[in-house]
XYZ file of C-alpha atoms in Angstrom:
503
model
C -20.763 132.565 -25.903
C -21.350 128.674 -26.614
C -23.675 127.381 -24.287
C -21.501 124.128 -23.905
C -17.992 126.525 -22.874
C -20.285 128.209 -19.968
C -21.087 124.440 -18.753
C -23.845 123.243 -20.618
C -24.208 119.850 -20.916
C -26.269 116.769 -22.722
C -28.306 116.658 -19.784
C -29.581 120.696 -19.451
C -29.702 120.814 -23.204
C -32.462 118.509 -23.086
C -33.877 121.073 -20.702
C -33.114 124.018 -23.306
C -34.774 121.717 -25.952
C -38.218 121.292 -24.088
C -38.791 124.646 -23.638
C -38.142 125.352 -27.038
C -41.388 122.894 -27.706
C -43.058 124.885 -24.930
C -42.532 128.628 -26.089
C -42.446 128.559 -29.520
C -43.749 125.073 -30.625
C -41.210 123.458 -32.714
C -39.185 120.259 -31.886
C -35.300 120.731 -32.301
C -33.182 117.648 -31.835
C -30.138 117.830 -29.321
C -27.762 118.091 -32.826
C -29.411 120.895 -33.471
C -28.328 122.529 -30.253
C -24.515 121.482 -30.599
C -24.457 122.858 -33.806
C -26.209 126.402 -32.699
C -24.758 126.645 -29.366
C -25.339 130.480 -29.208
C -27.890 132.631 -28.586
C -27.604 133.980 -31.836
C -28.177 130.502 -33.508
C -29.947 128.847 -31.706
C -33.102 131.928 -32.194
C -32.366 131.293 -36.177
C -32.459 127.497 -35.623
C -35.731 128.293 -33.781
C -37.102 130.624 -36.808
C -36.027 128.154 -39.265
C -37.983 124.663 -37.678
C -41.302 124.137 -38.815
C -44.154 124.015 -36.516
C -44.722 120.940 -35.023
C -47.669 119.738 -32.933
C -46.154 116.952 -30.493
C -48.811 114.661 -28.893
C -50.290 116.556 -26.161
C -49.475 114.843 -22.395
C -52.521 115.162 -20.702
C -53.959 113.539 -17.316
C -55.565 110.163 -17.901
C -58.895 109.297 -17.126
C -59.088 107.788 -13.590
C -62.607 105.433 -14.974
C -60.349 102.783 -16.511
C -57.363 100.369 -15.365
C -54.173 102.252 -15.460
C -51.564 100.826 -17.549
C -47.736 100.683 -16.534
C -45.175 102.227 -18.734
C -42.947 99.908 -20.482
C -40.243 100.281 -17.892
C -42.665 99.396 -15.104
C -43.555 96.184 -16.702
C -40.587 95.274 -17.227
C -39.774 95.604 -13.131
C -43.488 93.836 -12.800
C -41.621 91.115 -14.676
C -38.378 90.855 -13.248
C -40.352 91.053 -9.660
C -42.224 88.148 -10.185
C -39.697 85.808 -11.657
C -37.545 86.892 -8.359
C -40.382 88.067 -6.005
C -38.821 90.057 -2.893
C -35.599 90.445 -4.436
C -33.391 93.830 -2.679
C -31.453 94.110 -6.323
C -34.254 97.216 -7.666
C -34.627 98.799 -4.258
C -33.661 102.397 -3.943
C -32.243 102.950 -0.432
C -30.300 106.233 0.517
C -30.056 107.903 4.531
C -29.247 111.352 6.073
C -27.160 111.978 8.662
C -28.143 114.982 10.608
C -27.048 117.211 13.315
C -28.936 119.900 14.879
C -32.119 120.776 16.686
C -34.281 119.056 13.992
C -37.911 118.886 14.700
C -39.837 115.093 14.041
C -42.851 116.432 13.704
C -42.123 119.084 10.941
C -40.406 116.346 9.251
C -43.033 113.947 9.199
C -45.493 116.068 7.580
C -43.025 117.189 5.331
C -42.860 113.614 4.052
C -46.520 113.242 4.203
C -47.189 115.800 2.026
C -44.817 114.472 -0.594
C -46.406 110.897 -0.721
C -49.701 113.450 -0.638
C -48.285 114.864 -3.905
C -46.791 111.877 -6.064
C -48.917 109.565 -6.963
C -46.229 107.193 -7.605
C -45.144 106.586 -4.007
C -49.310 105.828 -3.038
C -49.153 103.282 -6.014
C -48.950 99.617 -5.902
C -48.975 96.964 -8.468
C -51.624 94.203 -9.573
C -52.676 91.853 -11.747
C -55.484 93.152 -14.151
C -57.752 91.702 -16.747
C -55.312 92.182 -19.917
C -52.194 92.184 -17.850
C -50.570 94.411 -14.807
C -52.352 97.879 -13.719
C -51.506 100.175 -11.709
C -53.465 101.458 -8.520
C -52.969 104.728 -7.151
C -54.191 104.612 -3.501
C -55.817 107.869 -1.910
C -53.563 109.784 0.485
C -53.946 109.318 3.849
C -51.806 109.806 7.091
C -48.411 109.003 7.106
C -46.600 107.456 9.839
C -42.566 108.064 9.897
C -41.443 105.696 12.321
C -38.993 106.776 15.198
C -36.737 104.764 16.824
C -34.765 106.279 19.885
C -30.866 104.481 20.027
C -29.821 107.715 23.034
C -29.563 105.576 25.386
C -27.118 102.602 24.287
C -23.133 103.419 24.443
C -21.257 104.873 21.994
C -19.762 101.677 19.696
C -23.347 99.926 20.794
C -25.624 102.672 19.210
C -23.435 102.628 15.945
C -23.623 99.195 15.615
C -27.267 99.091 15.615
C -27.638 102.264 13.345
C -25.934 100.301 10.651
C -27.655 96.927 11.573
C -31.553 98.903 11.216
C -29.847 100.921 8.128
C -28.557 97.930 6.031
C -31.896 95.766 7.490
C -34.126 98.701 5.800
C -31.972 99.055 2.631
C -32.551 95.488 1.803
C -36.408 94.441 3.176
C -38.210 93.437 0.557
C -41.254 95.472 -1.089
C -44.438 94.068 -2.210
C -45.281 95.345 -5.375
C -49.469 94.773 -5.105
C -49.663 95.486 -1.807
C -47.425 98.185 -1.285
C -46.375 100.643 0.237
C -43.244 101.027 -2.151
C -42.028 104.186 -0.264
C -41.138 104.053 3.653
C -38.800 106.614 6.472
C -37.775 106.356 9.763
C -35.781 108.384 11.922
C -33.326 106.926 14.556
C -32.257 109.324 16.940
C -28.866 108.763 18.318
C -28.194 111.689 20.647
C -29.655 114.831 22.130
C -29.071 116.537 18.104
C -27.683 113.474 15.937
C -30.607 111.859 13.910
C -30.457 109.463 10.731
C -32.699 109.279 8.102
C -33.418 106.653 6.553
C -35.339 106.320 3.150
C -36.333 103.695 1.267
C -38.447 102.675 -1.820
C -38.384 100.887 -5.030
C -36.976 101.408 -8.401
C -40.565 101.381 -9.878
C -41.848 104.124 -8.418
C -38.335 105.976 -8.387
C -35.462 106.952 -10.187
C -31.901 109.106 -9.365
C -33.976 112.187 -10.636
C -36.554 111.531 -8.385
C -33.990 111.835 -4.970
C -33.319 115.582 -5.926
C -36.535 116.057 -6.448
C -37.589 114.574 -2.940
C -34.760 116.748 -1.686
C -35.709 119.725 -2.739
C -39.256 119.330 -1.531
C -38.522 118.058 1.433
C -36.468 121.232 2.513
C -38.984 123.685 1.033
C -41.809 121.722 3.202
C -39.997 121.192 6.055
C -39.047 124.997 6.501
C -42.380 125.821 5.573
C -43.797 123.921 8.374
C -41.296 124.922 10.449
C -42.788 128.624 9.978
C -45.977 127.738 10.646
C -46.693 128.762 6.792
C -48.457 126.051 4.237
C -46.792 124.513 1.682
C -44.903 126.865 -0.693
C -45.178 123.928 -3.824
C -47.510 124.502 -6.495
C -49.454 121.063 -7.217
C -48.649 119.125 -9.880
C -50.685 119.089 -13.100
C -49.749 115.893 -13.778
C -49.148 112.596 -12.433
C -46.634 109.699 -13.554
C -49.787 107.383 -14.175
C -50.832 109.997 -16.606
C -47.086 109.856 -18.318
C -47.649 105.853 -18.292
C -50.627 106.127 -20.093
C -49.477 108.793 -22.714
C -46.219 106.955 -23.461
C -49.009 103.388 -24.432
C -51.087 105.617 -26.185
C -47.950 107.456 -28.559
C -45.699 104.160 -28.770
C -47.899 102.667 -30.780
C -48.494 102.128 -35.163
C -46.973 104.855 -36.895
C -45.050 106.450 -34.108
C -43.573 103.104 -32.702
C -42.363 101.796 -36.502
C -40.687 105.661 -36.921
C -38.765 104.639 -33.874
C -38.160 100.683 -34.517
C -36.600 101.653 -38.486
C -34.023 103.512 -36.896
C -32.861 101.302 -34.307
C -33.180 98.355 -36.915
C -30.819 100.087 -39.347
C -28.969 101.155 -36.780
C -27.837 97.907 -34.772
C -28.384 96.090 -37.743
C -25.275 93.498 -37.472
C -23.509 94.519 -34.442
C -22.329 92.032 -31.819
C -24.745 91.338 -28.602
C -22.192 89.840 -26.845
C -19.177 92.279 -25.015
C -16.264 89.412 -24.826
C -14.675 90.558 -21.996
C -11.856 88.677 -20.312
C -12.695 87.653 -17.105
C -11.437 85.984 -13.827
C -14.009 83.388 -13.885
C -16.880 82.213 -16.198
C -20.381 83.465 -16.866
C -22.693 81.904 -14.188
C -25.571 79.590 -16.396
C -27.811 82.445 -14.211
C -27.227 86.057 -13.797
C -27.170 86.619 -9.514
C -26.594 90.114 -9.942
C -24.024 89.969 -6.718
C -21.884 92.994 -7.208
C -18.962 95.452 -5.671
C -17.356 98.783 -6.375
C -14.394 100.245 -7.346
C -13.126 103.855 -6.796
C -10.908 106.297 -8.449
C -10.352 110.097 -8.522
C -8.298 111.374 -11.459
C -6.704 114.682 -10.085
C -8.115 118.308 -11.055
C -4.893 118.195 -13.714
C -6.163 115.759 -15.654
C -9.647 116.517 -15.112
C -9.124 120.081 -16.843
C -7.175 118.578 -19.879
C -10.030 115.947 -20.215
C -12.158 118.904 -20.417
C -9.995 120.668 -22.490
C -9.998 118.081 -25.250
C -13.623 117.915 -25.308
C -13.342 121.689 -26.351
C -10.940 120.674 -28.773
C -13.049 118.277 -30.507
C -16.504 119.858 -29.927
C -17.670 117.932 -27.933
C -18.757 117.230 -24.073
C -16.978 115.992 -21.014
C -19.372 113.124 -21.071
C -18.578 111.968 -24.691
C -14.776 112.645 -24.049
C -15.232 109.953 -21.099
C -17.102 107.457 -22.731
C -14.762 107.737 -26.029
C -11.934 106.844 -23.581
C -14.415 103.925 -21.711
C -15.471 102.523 -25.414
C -11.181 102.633 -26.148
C -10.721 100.666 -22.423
C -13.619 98.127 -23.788
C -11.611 97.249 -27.172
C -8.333 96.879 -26.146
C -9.906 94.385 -23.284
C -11.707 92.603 -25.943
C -9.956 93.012 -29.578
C -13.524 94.309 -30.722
C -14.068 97.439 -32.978
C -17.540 97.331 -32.635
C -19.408 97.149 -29.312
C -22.384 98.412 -27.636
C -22.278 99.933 -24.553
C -25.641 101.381 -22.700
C -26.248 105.327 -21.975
C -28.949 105.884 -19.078
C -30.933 108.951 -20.037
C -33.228 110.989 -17.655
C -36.294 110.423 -20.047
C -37.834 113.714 -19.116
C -37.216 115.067 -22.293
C -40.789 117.179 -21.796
C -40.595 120.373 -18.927
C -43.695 118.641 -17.499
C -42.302 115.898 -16.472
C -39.308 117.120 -14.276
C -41.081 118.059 -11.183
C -42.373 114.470 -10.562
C -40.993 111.860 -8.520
C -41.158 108.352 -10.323
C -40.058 105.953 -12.760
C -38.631 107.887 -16.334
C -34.847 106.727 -16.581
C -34.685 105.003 -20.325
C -31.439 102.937 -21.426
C -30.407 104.048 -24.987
C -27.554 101.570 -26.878
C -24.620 103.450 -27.909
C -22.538 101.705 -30.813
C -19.229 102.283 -30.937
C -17.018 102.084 -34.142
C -13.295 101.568 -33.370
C -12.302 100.336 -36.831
C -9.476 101.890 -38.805
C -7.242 103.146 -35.648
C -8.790 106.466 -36.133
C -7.041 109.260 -34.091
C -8.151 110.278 -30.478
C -9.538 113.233 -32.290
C -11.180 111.681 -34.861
C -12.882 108.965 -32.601
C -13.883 111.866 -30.106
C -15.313 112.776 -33.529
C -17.270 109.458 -34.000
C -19.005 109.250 -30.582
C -20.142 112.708 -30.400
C -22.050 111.998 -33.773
C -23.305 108.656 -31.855
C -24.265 110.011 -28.973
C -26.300 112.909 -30.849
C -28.072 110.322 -33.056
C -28.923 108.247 -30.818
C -30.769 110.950 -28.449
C -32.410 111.969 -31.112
C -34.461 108.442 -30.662
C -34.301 108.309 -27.259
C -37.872 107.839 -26.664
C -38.341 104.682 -27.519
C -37.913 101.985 -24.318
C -35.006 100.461 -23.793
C -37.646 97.372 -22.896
C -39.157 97.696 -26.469
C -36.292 97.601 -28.158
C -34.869 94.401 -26.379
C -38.791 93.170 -26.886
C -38.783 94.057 -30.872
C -35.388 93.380 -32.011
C -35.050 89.953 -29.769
C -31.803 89.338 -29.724
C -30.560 85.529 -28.867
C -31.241 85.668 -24.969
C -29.073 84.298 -22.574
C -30.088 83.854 -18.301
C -26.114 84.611 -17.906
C -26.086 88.249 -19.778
C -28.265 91.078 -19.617
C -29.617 91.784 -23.412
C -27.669 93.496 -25.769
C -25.856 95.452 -23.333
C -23.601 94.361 -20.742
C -21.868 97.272 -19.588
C -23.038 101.056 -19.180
C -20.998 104.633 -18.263
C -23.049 107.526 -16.699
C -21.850 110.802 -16.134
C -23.628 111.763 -12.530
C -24.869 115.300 -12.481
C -23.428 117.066 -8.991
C -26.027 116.284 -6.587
C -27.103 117.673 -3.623
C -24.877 115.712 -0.842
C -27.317 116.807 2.215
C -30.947 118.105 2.481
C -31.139 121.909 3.039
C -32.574 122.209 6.048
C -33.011 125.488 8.731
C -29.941 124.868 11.585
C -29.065 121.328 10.280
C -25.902 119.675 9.406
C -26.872 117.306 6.569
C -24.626 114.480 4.838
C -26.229 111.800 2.121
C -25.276 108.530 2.652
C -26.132 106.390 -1.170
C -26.146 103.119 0.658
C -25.031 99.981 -1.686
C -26.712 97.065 -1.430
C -23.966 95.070 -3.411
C -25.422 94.493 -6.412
C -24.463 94.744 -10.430
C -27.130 94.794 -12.828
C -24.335 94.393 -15.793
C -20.840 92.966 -15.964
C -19.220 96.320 -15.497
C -20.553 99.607 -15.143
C -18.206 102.772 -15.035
C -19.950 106.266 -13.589
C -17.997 109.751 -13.155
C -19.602 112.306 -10.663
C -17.601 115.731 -10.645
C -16.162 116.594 -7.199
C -14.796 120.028 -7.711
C -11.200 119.235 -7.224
C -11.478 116.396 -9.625
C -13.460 113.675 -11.220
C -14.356 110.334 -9.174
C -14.508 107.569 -10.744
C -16.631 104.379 -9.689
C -16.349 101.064 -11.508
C -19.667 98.854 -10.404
C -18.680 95.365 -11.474
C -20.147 91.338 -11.283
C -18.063 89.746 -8.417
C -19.491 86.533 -9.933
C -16.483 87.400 -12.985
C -14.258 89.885 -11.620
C -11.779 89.633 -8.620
C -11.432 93.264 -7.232
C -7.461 93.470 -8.228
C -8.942 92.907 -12.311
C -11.482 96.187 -11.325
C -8.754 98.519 -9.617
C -6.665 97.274 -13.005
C -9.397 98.640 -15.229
C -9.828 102.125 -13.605
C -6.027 102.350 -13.934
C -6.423 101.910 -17.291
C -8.982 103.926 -18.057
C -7.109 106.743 -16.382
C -3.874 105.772 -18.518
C -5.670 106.042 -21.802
C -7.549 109.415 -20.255
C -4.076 110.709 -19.576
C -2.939 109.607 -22.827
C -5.657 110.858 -25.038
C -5.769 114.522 -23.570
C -1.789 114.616 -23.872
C -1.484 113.347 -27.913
C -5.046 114.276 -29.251
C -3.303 113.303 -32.806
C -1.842 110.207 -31.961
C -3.684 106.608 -33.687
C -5.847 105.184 -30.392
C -3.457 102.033 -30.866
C -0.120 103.805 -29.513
C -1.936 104.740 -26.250
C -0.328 103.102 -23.603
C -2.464 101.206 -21.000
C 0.510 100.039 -19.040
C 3.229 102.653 -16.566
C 6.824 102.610 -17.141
């Protein structure tokens, strides 16, 4: 049985893939997998490969200045041109209901700073440029704040003024802390809480893994047992420091050829139509739109991915890449992919910074089929993670493209497909419901992520509200169902007789 017809996606492949390297010591790309989906041939694949030795990932020395990965400094950057900005703050809360116990919590969370590194670290200015400093562990405080005894519409209100007030406060990178809690308690067994830290010490992995430690501690101390979690081998500092040490001479121009060759020519600039023009500065004010296409569609999106070998992610963003050019008359456009960057099993228990942005290119010329342009950006999208681990930051830095203060660099829109996460912490007796708060913000002109519900996919169009009214977003999502709809109905038909527009 394929591995990709039982649910297998880009994301656990990457999984598979790393611990191939593990076990037997070879280094498959993700093509590889797609081509030997099976058991079967995936073990000759595996025969096949020659041995590789990959550069070891090993803890760093703790006598000399820690450097930041090239994500980090890029943050570092951004931070300091726009010091206490919210827009890179990572905010989410829990609303729970149940005889929860504080004090079980709190050293739940304790233990987790305890264990990451990351969320001890702060950020300075060294001799030869930023460093990192990982401060010792020491007690940790989770703030309580009791609303029980204010009315009912009086203690909402002030949850969501404390919430939203916490979601935004700024962090200091050098002085830190870049992690913070607090609990409000609004009733004899309804609690909130709320989590905060930043983007540079954090990622959308990260959450589920502070999730699933936090339950496993919390029950633990619950018990009255100690901590069921093995500790951690390594640290993200120690991935910082690997990734400067690899990325460099012979390693770094393997990765730079192909991205030269492969962007070689393309347009930087997405010409989108939109309501108003390009502020002379990016403010990075945004809103959301929503969408769920219905379980009917979602199985025939799925069921032309089968068709066409290929995944319900690639299906989507072949139908997001066909929204794109009939918006903006261009056959060739780039459009960004976030990647989990833990592309090695040792880094997927760690809580910090790894997400990478890899530049799709997408090749609309010719009218090609809906088949035979589900065709193109599978081959795309398995080329290109083959070379995912070079920086998106590196990239922009190397290939310097003409930069503009109105435009993020050389992409200006992304689409994610969000694994199903967790939507409450798994704890002993408690009713648990995430709340992802949204602090209004748009790091790109448009950004388009799908999250499978079960019953259907949702949709969720992040957009500028500096260039788009929210009538032009609800529009787009329309459309992009339309041509969804229309693909998975006439997988034969030229992309230029789908219809955008309803009877």
């Amino acid at each position: 049985e394929s591995f990709f017809h039982l649910g297998g996606h880009s994301l656990l492949a990457t999984q598979v893939l790393s611990r191939v390297r593990r076990l037997f010591g070879v280094e498959l790309s993700l093509r590889t997998l797609f081509e030997a989906p099976t058991v079967e041939t995936l073990a000759r694949a595996i025969e096949a490969a020659a041995g590789v030795t990959a550069p070891a990932l090993l803890p760093a020395t703790r006598e000399r200045e820690l450097p930041l990965s090239f994500a980090q400094a890029r943050l570092w950057f951004l931070d300091r041109l726009q010091p206490g900005s919210p827009l890179y703050n990572v905010p989410l809360a829990y609303r729970l209901r149940g005889p929860l116990e504080p004090g079980a919590l709190a050293a739940a969370l304790g233990e987790i700073v305890r264990r990451h590194g990351a969320l001890r670290t702060r950020f300075v200015e060294g001799l030869d440029g930023p460093v990192q400093v990982v401060e010792p562990a020491g007690a940790f405080s989770l703030a309580e704040v009791d609303l029980g005894d204010l009315p009912e519409p009086a203690r909402r209100l002030e949850e969501e003024r404390l919430t939203a007030e916490a979601a935004l406060r700024p962090f200091d990178l050098a002085r830190g802390p870049l992690f913070c809690a607090f609990l409000l308690r609004a009733g004899a067994s309804e609690w909130s809480l709320m989590l905060a830290m930043h983007h540079i010490v954090s990622d959308g992995w990260s959450l589920d893994v502070l999730a699933r430690e936090l339950a496993a501690l919390y029950r633990a101390g619950r018990e009255g047992r100690f901590s069921p979690l093995a500790e951690l081998p390594l640290q993200y500092a120690d991935f910082a420091a690997w990734q400067r040490r690899w990325l460099r001479g012979e390693a770094l121009e393997s990765q730079l050829a192909y991205w030269r060759e492969h962007l070689a020519g393309v347009p930087t600039i997405l010409e989108l139509p939109t309501d108003r023009p390009h502020p002379p500065e990016q403010t990075f004010r945004g809103a959301t739109a929503g969408l769920t296409l219905t379980a009917e569609l979602t199985r025939a999106v799925r069921g032309l991915g089968q068709q066409g070998g290929a995944t319900l992610f690639m299906t989507a963003l072949a139908a997001f890449e066909l929204l794109l050019h009939r918006y903006t008359g261009q056959t060739d456009l780039l459009v960004g992919m976030p990647v989990a960057g833990r592309s090695r099993e040792e880094l997927e228990g760690l809580i910090g910074f790894f997400v990478n942005t890899l530049v799709l290119r997408a090749d609309l010329d010719g009218d090609p089929s809906v088949l035979a342009l589900l065709g193109r950006v599978r081959a795309e999208t398995l080329d290109v993670q083959a070379h995912q681990d070079l920086p998106f930051e590196k990239l922009v830095e190397e290939l310097a493209p003409a930069r503009s203060l109105s435009r993020s660099p050389l992409v200006q829109t992304v689409f994610t497909l969000l694994d199903a996460r967790r939507e409450g912490l798994d704890l002993p007796g408690i009713f648990s419901q995430l709340r992802l708060l949204d602090i209004a913000s748009a790091k790109f002109d448009l950004g388009l992520s799908l999250a499978d519900r079960g019953d259907g996919l949702a949709a969720t169009l992040e957009y500028s509200s500096d260039l788009f009214d929210p009538a032009t977003a609800a529009r787009m999502l329309e459309h992009f169902e339309r041509l969804l709809a229309g693909m998975a109905a006439a997988p034969d038909r030229p992309i230029s007789e789908l219809e955008l527009l309803s009877e």
